[in-house]
CSV table of C-alpha atoms in Angstrom, one decimal:
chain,number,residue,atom,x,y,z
H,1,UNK,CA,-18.3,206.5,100.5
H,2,UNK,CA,-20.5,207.9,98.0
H,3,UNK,CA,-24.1,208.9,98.2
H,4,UNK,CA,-25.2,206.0,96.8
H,5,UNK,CA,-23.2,203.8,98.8
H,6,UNK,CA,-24.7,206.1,101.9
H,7,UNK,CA,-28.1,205.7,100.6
H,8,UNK,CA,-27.5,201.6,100.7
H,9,UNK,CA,-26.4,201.4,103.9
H,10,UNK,CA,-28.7,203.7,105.9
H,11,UNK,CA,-31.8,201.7,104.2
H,12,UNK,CA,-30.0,198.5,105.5
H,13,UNK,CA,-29.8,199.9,109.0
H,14,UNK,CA,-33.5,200.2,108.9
H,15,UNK,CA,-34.5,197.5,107.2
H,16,UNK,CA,-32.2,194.7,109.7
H,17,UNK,CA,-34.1,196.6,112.7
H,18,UNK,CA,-37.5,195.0,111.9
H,19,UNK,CA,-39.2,191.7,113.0
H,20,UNK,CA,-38.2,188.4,110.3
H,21,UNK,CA,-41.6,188.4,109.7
H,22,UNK,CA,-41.7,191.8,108.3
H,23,UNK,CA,-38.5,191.8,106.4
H,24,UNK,CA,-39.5,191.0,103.0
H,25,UNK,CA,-43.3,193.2,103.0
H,26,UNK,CA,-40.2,196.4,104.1
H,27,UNK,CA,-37.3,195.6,102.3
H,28,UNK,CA,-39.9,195.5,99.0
H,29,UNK,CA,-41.1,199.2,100.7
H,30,UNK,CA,-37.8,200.9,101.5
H,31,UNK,CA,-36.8,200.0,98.0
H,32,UNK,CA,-40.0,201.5,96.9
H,33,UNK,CA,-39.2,205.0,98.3
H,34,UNK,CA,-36.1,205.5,96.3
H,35,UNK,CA,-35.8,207.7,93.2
H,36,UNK,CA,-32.4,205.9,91.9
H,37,UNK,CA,-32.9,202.8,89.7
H,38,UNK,CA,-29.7,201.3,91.0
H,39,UNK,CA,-30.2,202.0,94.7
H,40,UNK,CA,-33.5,200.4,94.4
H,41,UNK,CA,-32.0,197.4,92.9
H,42,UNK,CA,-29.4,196.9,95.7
H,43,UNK,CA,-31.7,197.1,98.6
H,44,UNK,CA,-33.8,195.1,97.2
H,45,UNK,CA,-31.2,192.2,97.0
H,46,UNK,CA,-29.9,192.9,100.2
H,47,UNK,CA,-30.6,189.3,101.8
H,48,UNK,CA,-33.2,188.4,104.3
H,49,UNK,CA,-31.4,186.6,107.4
H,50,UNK,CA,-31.4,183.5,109.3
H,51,UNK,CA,-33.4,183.3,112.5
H,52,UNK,CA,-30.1,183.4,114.5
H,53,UNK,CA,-28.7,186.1,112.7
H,54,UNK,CA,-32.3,187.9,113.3
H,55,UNK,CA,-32.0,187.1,117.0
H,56,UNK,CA,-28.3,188.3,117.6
H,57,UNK,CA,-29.4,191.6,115.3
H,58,UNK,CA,-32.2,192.5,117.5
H,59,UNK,CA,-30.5,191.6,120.7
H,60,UNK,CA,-27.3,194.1,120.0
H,61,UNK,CA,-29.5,197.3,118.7
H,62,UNK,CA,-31.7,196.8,121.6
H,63,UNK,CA,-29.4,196.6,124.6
H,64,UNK,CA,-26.6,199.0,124.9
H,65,UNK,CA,-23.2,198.0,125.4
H,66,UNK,CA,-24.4,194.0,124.7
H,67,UNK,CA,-20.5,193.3,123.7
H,68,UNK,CA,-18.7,195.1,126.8
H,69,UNK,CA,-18.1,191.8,128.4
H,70,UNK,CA,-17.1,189.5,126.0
H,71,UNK,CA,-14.7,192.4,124.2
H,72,UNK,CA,-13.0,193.0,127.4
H,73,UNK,CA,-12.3,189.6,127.9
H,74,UNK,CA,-11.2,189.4,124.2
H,75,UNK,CA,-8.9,192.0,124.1
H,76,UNK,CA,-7.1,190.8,127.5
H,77,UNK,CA,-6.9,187.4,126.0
H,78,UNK,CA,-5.5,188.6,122.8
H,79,UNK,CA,-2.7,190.5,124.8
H,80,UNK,CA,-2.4,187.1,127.0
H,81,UNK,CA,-1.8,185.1,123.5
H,82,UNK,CA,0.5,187.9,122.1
H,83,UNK,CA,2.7,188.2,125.1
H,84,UNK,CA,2.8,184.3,125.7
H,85,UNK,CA,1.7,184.6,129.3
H,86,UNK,CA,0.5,180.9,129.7
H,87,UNK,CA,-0.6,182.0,133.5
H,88,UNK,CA,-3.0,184.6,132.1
H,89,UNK,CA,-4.5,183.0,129.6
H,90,UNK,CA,-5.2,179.7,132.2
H,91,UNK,CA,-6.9,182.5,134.5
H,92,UNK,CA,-8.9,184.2,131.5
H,93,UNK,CA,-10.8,180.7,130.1
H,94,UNK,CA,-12.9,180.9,132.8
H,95,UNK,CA,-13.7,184.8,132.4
H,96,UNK,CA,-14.6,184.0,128.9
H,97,UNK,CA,-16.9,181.1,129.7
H,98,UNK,CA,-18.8,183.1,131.9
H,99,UNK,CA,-19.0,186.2,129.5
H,100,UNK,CA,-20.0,184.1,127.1
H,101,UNK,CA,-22.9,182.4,128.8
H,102,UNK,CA,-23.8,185.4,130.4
H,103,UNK,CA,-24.4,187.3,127.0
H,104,UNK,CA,-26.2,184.2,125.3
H,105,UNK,CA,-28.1,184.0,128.3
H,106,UNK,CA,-29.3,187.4,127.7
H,107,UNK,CA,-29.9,187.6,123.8
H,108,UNK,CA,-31.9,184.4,124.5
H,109,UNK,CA,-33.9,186.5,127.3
H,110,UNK,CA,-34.2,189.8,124.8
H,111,UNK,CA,-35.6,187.0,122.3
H,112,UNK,CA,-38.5,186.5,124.6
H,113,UNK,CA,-39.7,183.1,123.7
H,114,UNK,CA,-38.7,179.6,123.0
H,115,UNK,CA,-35.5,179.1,120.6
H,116,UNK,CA,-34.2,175.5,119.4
H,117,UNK,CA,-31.1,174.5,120.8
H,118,UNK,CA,-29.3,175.0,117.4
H,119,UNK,CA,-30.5,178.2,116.8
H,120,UNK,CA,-28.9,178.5,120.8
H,121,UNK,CA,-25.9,177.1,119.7
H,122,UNK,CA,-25.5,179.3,116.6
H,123,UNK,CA,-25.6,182.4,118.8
H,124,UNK,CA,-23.6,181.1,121.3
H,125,UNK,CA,-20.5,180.3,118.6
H,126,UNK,CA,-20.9,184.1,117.1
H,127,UNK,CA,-20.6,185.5,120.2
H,128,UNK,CA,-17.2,183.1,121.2
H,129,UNK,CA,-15.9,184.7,117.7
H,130,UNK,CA,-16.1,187.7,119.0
H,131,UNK,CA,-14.7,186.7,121.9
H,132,UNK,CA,-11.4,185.7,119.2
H,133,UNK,CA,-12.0,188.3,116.7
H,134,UNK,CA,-12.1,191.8,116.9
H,135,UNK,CA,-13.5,191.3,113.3
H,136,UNK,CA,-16.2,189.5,114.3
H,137,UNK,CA,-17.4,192.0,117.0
H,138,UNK,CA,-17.4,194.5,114.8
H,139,UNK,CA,-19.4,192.1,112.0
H,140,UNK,CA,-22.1,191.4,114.9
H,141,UNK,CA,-22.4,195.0,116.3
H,142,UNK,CA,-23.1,196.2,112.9
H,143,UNK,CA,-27.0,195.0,113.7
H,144,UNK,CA,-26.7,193.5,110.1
H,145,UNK,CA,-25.9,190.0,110.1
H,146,UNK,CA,-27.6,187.9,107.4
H,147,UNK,CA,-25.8,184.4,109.1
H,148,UNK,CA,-24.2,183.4,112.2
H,149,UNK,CA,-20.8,183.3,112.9
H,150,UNK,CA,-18.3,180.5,114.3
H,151,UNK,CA,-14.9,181.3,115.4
H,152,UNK,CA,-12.5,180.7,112.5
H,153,UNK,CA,-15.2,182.4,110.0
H,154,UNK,CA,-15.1,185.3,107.8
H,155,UNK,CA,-16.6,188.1,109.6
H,156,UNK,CA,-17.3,190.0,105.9
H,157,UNK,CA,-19.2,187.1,104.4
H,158,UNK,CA,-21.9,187.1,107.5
H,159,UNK,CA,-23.4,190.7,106.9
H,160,UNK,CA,-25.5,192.7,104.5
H,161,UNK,CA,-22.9,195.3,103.7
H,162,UNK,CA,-18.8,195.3,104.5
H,163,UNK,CA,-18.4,196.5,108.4
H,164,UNK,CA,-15.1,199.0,108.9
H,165,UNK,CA,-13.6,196.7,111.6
H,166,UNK,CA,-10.3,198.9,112.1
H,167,UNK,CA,-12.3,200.7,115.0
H,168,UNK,CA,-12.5,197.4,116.7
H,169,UNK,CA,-9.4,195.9,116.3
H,170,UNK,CA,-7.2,197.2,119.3
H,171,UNK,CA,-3.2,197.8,118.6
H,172,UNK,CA,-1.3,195.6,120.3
H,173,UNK,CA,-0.2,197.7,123.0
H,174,UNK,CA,-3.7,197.9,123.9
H,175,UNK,CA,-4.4,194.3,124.0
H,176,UNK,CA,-1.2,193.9,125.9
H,177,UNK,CA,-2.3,196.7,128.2
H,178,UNK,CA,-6.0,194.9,128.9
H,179,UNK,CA,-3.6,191.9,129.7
H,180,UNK,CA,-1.6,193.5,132.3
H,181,UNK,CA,1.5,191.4,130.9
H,182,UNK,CA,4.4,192.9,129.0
H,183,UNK,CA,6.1,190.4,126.1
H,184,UNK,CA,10.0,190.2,126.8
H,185,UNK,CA,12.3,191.9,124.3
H,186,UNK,CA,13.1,188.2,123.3
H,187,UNK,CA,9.6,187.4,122.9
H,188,UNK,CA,8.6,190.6,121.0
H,189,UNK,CA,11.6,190.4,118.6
H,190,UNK,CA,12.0,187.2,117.4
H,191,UNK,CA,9.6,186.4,114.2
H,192,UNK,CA,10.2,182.5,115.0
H,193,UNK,CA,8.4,183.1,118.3
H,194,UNK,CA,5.3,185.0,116.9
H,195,UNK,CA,5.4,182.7,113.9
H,196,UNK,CA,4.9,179.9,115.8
H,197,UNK,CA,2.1,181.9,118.2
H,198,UNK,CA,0.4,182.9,115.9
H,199,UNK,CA,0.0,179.0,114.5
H,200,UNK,CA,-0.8,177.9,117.5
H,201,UNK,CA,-3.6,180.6,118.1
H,202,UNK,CA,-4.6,179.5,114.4
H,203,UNK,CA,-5.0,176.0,115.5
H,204,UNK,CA,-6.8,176.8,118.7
H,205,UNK,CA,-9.1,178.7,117.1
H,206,UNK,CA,-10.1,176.1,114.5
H,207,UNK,CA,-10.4,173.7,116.6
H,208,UNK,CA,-12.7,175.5,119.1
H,209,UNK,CA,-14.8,176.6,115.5
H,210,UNK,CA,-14.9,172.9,114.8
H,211,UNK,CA,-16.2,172.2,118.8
H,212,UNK,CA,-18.9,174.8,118.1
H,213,UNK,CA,-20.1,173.2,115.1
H,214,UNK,CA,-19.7,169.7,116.0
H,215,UNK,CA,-22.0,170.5,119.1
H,216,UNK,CA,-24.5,171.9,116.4
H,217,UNK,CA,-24.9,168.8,114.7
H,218,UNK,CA,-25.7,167.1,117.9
H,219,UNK,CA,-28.3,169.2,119.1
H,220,UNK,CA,-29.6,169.1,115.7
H,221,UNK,CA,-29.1,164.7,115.7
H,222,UNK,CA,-30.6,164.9,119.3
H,223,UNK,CA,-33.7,166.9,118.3
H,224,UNK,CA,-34.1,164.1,115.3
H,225,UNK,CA,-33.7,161.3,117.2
H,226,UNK,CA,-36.9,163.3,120.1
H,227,UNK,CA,-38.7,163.9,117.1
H,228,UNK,CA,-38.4,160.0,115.9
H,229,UNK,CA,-39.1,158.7,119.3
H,230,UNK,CA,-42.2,161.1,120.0
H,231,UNK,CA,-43.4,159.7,116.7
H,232,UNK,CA,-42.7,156.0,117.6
H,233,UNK,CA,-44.7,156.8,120.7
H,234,UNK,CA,-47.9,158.1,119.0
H,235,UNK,CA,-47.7,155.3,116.5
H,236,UNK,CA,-47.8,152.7,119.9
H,237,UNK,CA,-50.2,154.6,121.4
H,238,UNK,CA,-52.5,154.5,118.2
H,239,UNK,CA,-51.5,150.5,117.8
H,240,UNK,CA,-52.8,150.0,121.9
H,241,UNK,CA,-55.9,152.0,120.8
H,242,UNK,CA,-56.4,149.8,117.9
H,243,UNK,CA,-56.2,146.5,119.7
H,244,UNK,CA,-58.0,147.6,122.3
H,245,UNK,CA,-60.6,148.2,119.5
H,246,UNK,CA,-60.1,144.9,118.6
H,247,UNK,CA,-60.5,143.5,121.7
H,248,UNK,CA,-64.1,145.5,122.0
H,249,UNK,CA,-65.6,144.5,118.2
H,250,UNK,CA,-64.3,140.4,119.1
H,251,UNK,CA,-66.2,140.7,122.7
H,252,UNK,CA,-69.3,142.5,120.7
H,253,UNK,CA,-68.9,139.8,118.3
H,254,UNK,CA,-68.9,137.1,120.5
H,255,UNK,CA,-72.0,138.6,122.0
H,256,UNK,CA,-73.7,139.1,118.7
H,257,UNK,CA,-72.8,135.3,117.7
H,258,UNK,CA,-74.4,133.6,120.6
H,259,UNK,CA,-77.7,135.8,120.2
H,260,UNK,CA,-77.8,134.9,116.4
H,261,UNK,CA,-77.4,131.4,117.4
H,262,UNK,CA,-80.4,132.0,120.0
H,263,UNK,CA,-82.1,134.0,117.4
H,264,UNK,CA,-81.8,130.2,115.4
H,265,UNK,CA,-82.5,127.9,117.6
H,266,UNK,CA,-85.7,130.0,118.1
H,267,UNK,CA,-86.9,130.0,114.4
H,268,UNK,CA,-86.2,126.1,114.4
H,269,UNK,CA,-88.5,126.2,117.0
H,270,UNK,CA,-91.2,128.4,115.7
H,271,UNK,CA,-91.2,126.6,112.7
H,272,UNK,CA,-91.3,123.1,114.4
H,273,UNK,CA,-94.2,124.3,116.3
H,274,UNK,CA,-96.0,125.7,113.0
H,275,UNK,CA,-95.6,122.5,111.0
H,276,UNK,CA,-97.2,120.7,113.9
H,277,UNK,CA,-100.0,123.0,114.5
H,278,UNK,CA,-100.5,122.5,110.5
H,279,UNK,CA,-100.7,118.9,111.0
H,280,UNK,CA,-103.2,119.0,113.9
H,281,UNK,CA,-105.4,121.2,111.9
H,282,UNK,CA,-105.2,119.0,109.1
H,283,UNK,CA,-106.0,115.9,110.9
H,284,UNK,CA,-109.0,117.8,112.5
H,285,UNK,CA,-110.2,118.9,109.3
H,286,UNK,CA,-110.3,114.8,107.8
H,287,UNK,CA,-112.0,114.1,110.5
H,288,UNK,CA,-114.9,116.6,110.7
H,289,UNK,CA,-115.9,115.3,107.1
């Protein structure tokens, strides 16, 4: 790596350990403080991230050891899958459910305030990719992610600079160790047989990916469909108010009507009354001359 390259990278570390709302006022600053034209160029295209990505970068540099659990329980399923012990990997789904939940549960707690269910679900499928890909735990721990992850995704394309994963990617004997289970010579040997696990794993992990996403969409189609139906509500509410006020100006109106008509009726009879006191007093004039 050169010093440049150094340079880069320990700016990013800084600059992905501040608040989403600060990111752009101290990317623009960290940029600021560097001598080399190029350097400054580079951090100052490093990209801001999405509120999930924000949430899962926060939530791993503040808590130690946030990916114990669900990296145990990865590397003991990946020794299941390579070894092909179906009995293992039946007893494991229900260790990675609850490592799962239990670290969403506590980025959402580290997060400290209300997040919308997608933003929930987005976290939840990055940390089930880590759960399938060493990759991807080492793409999350990094504290740099610009965009979530879902299992079947490229863990290099989610942060701000490339991630050395090797550290993270156990050998095989070590995930076969974390297993417990030993793959028979017949097993280990033949390339059909880890041909044809290694599809299989493909396809389960796509098709979980696809799960994760399709849940996504409908959290996001639920929150619509609340959002619609809170609006509809209002706009009944404001239609009951309206007709109530309706109901008020036709009573008022009503009201109003019969005291004009009184209001009438009264003039007629004022004037009826003037035109025969004008008569009286005419009369009574003729005859006093």
């Amino acid at each position: 790596m050169t010093a440049a390259d150094e340079a880069v990278r320990r700016a990013a570390d800084d600059l992905y350990a501040v608040a989403p709302a600060d990111f752009v006022a101290a990317r623009k600053r960290i940029a600021a403080h560097q001598e080399d034209r190029a350097i400054r160029a580079r951090i100052a295209a490093l990209p801001k991230p999405v509120v999930a990505a924000s949430l899962i970068n926060a939530f791993v540099r503040s808590t130690p050891g946030a990916l114990d659990g669900v990296n145990d329980v990865g590397a003991r399923l990946r020794g299941a899958e390579e070894s092909g012990d179906a009995v293992s990997l039946r007893a494991l789904a229900s260790a990675r459910r609850t490592a799962i939940a239990n670290v969403v549960r506590a980025a959402m707690e580290n997060a400290g305030s209300d997040v919308p269910g997608s933003t929930r679900d987005a976290v939840q499928a990055s940390f089930q990719a880590v759960v399938l890909s060493p990759a991807a735990a080492a793409a999350i721990a990094s504290g740099m992610l610009i965009k979530p992850l879902a299992p079947g995704d490229d863990p290099g394309a989610v942060t701000a600079l490339p991630v050395d994963a090797s550290a993270a990617d156990p050998t095989h004997a070590q995930a076969v160790s974390a297993s417990g289970t030993k793959p028979s010579a017949a097993k280990a040997d033949s390339p059909a047989s880890r041909h044809a696990r290694a599809t299989a794993i493909a396809a389960v992990h796509k098709a979980e990916g696809e799960v994760v996403k399709a849940q996504s969409r409908l959290a996001d189609a639920e929150d619509a469909v609340s959002g619609v139906r809170a609006e509809r509500d209002q706009v009944r509410q404001r239609l009951s108010d309206l007709r109530d006020e309706i109901s008020d100006l036709e009573e008022r109106e009503s009201e109003l009507g019969a005291e004009l008509s009184q209001a009438q009726r009264s003039r007629r009879n004022a004037a009826g009354a003037e035109r025969a006191a004008r008569t009286r007093a005419s009369a009574l004039r003729r005859k006093a001359t």
